[in-house]
Short mmCIF file of C-alpha atoms in Angstrom, two decimals:
data_model
loop_
_atom_site.label_atom_id
_atom_site.label_comp_id
_atom_site.label_asym_id
_atom_site.label_seq_id
_atom_site.Cartn_x
_atom_site.Cartn_y
_atom_site.Cartn_z
CA MET A 286 83.57 130.07 84.26
CA MET A 287 86.05 128.43 86.54
CA ASN A 288 89.68 128.14 85.44
CA ARG A 289 90.85 124.57 86.06
CA THR A 290 94.56 123.81 86.02
CA ARG A 291 95.24 120.56 84.32
CA SER A 292 97.76 118.30 86.06
CA PRO A 293 101.06 117.81 84.15
CA LEU A 294 101.19 114.72 81.93
CA PRO A 295 103.62 112.73 84.14
CA ARG A 296 101.30 113.21 87.12
CA ARG A 297 98.26 112.13 85.08
CA LEU A 298 100.09 109.01 83.85
CA ALA A 299 101.22 108.06 87.39
CA GLU A 300 97.60 108.49 88.62
CA GLN A 301 96.39 106.11 85.87
CA LEU A 302 98.93 103.56 87.07
CA GLU A 303 97.22 103.53 90.48
CA THR A 304 94.21 101.61 88.96
CA SER A 305 96.00 99.57 86.24
CA SER A 306 94.74 95.94 86.12
CA THR A 307 97.99 94.93 84.46
CA LEU A 308 99.93 96.32 87.33
CA GLU A 309 97.65 94.54 89.74
CA THR A 310 98.75 91.28 88.13
CA VAL A 311 102.41 92.35 88.46
CA ALA A 312 101.85 93.30 92.08
CA ASP A 313 100.20 89.89 92.76
CA ALA A 314 103.24 88.17 91.30
CA LEU A 315 105.72 90.28 93.39
CA ARG A 316 103.83 89.96 96.68
CA PRO A 317 105.03 86.39 97.57
CA VAL A 318 108.61 87.42 96.82
CA ALA A 319 108.33 90.47 99.03
CA ASP A 320 106.68 88.43 101.73
CA LEU A 321 109.47 85.80 101.65
CA LEU A 322 112.27 88.42 101.66
CA THR A 323 110.83 90.34 104.56
CA ALA A 324 109.35 87.44 106.56
CA PRO A 325 111.77 87.43 109.53
CA PRO A 326 110.38 90.03 111.95
CA ARG A 327 113.75 91.46 113.00
CA LEU A 328 114.86 91.79 109.34
CA ARG A 329 111.55 93.35 108.43
CA SER A 330 111.76 95.84 111.29
CA ALA A 331 115.32 96.82 110.33
CA LEU A 332 114.35 97.14 106.55
CA ARG A 333 111.41 99.37 107.50
CA GLY A 334 113.81 101.61 109.46
CA GLU A 335 111.93 101.09 112.75
CA PRO A 336 115.16 101.35 114.82
CA LEU A 337 115.74 104.67 113.19
CA GLY A 338 112.18 105.88 113.64
CA HIS A 339 112.16 106.73 109.86
CA ALA A 340 111.67 104.71 106.69
CA LEU A 341 115.01 103.30 105.50
CA HIS A 342 114.32 103.00 101.77
CA PRO A 343 114.31 106.75 100.98
CA LEU A 344 117.63 107.09 102.81
CA LEU A 345 119.19 104.17 100.93
CA THR A 346 118.09 105.27 97.47
CA ASP A 347 120.63 108.12 97.54
CA LEU A 348 123.53 105.63 97.60
CA PRO A 349 123.00 103.71 94.31
CA ILE A 350 121.60 106.76 92.51
CA GLY A 351 124.50 108.94 93.64
CA LEU A 352 127.12 106.33 92.74
CA TRP A 353 125.57 105.74 89.31
CA THR A 354 125.17 109.40 88.61
CA SER A 355 128.83 110.06 89.58
CA SER A 356 129.93 107.16 87.35
CA SER A 357 128.01 108.68 84.39
CA VAL A 358 129.54 112.11 85.04
CA LEU A 359 133.00 110.58 84.88
CA ASP A 360 132.10 108.68 81.76
CA VAL A 361 130.96 111.88 80.02
CA LEU A 362 134.03 113.84 81.17
CA GLY A 363 136.44 111.39 79.56
CA HIS A 364 138.54 108.27 79.86
CA ASP A 365 141.00 109.63 82.31
CA ASP A 366 138.62 108.60 85.07
CA ALA A 367 137.53 105.30 83.56
CA HIS A 368 138.56 103.10 86.42
CA ALA A 369 136.88 105.38 88.95
CA ALA A 370 133.73 105.42 86.90
CA ASP A 371 133.74 101.64 86.79
CA ARG A 372 134.30 101.35 90.52
CA LEU A 373 131.39 103.73 91.22
CA LEU A 374 129.17 101.73 88.87
CA GLY A 375 130.04 98.51 90.64
CA LEU A 376 129.46 100.06 94.05
CA GLY A 377 126.04 101.28 92.93
CA ILE A 378 125.15 97.74 91.80
CA LEU A 379 126.11 96.39 95.27
CA ALA A 380 124.13 99.11 97.05
CA ALA A 381 121.02 98.30 95.03
CA ALA A 382 120.28 95.07 96.95
CA PRO A 383 119.71 96.51 100.39
CA THR A 384 117.85 99.47 98.82
CA ALA A 385 115.48 97.07 97.05
CA LEU A 386 114.94 95.06 100.18
CA ALA A 387 114.00 98.07 102.19
CA GLY A 388 111.63 99.10 99.37
CA ALA A 389 109.99 95.74 99.45
CA ALA A 390 109.44 96.03 103.18
CA ASP A 391 107.75 99.38 102.77
CA TRP A 392 105.75 98.18 99.70
CA ARG A 393 104.21 95.29 101.69
CA ARG A 394 102.45 97.78 103.98
CA GLY A 395 100.83 99.82 101.19
CA ASP A 396 97.38 99.61 99.79
CA GLY A 397 96.35 98.57 96.28
CA ARG A 398 97.33 101.85 94.71
CA VAL A 399 100.78 101.72 96.40
CA HIS A 400 101.12 98.06 95.27
CA ARG A 401 100.38 98.89 91.62
CA VAL A 402 102.61 101.97 91.28
CA GLY A 403 105.27 100.34 93.45
CA ALA A 404 105.20 97.26 91.18
CA LEU A 405 106.16 99.38 88.15
CA HIS A 406 108.70 101.28 90.29
CA ALA A 407 110.30 97.83 91.14
CA VAL A 408 110.16 96.64 87.49
CA LEU A 409 111.88 99.80 86.26
CA ASN A 410 114.48 99.62 88.98
CA SER A 411 115.13 95.94 88.12
CA ALA A 412 115.50 96.77 84.43
CA ALA A 413 117.88 99.63 85.31
CA LEU A 414 119.90 97.37 87.56
CA ALA A 415 120.14 94.81 84.81
CA LEU A 416 121.44 97.47 82.38
CA TYR A 417 123.96 98.85 84.93
CA THR A 418 125.13 95.28 85.54
CA SER A 419 125.40 94.71 81.81
CA SER A 420 127.37 97.95 81.56
CA TRP A 421 129.79 96.78 84.20
CA VAL A 422 130.23 93.43 82.34
CA LEU A 423 130.72 95.14 79.02
CA ARG A 424 133.36 97.44 80.49
CA ARG A 425 135.23 94.51 82.04
CA ARG A 426 135.25 92.87 78.56
CA GLY A 427 136.79 95.96 76.95
CA ARG A 428 133.57 97.26 75.36
CA ARG A 429 133.54 100.58 77.12
CA GLY A 430 131.38 102.49 74.54
CA ALA A 431 128.61 99.88 74.76
CA GLY A 432 128.98 99.91 78.58
CA ILE A 433 128.59 103.63 78.72
CA ALA A 434 125.52 103.53 76.46
CA SER A 435 123.95 100.85 78.68
CA SER A 436 124.60 103.07 81.72
CA LEU A 437 122.97 106.02 80.07
CA LEU A 438 119.94 104.02 79.17
CA ALA A 439 119.77 102.69 82.70
CA SER A 440 119.89 106.33 83.95
CA ALA A 441 116.75 107.15 81.99
CA LEU A 442 114.91 104.19 83.56
CA THR A 443 116.16 105.23 87.02
CA ALA A 444 114.84 108.70 86.44
CA ALA A 445 111.41 107.39 85.43
CA SER A 446 111.38 105.04 88.44
CA GLY A 447 112.47 107.90 90.69
CA TYR A 448 109.45 109.95 89.52
CA LEU A 449 107.20 107.03 90.56
CA GLY A 450 109.05 106.82 93.89
CA GLY A 451 108.18 110.50 94.42
CA HIS A 452 104.58 109.77 93.54
CA LEU A 453 104.52 106.91 96.06
CA VAL A 454 105.79 109.21 98.80
CA PHE A 455 104.29 112.62 98.12
CA VAL A 456 101.02 111.64 96.52
CA LEU A 457 100.15 108.21 97.95
CA GLY A 458 101.77 108.76 101.36
CA SER A 459 103.92 105.65 101.27
CA PRO A 460 105.49 104.38 103.33
CA TYR A 461 102.79 104.71 105.94
CA GLU A 462 103.68 106.00 109.35
CA GLN A 463 105.39 103.64 111.64
CA VAL A 464 102.54 102.16 113.65
CA PRO A 465 102.44 98.88 115.59
CA ASP A 466 99.01 97.80 114.41
CA ALA A 467 98.60 97.35 110.64
CA SER A 468 94.90 98.04 110.81
CA ALA A 469 95.55 101.53 112.17
CA ARG A 470 97.70 102.61 109.25
CA GLY A 471 96.72 104.99 106.60
CA PRO A 472 98.15 107.71 104.37
CA ARG A 473 99.60 110.73 106.01
CA PRO A 474 97.51 113.90 105.87
#
């Protein structure tokens, strides 16, 4: 009798997302937005990282995630670093826009599985960004505890979305290699 190793639950769940009809509907709704945002050829090329010879989105994700993580660390350590934590939080919010645009440019090149998983990745990131922004507003209004709670919840969404980002790259091979002809693309071996 053959011993079959069962995939971990997060992997199985991510694989189920690849064929979700609900996520197909979400991807269909997001496609025109991504098309509009990445329509200018020079912008699309820059967002894809073509001048670098490497996808830009994975590089950019480190910035908002690092800023938000640093902000949370300062929040947990205490109020002596409250202003620094708030500044890091705000900088992470600002860094999210170019990161999302680069992600949209990569997402446009994917296949249906990439579109479905990427749609949930985008929705989770958008929800996290909304919570981080709420956190920043709450802090500015003197509601620091609620702001910190909002940031911590956003961190959980960011972690879940990051897992899906890893699935997109390491399992589905997105973004596809930089090729001039879209019909020649395909997942990396």
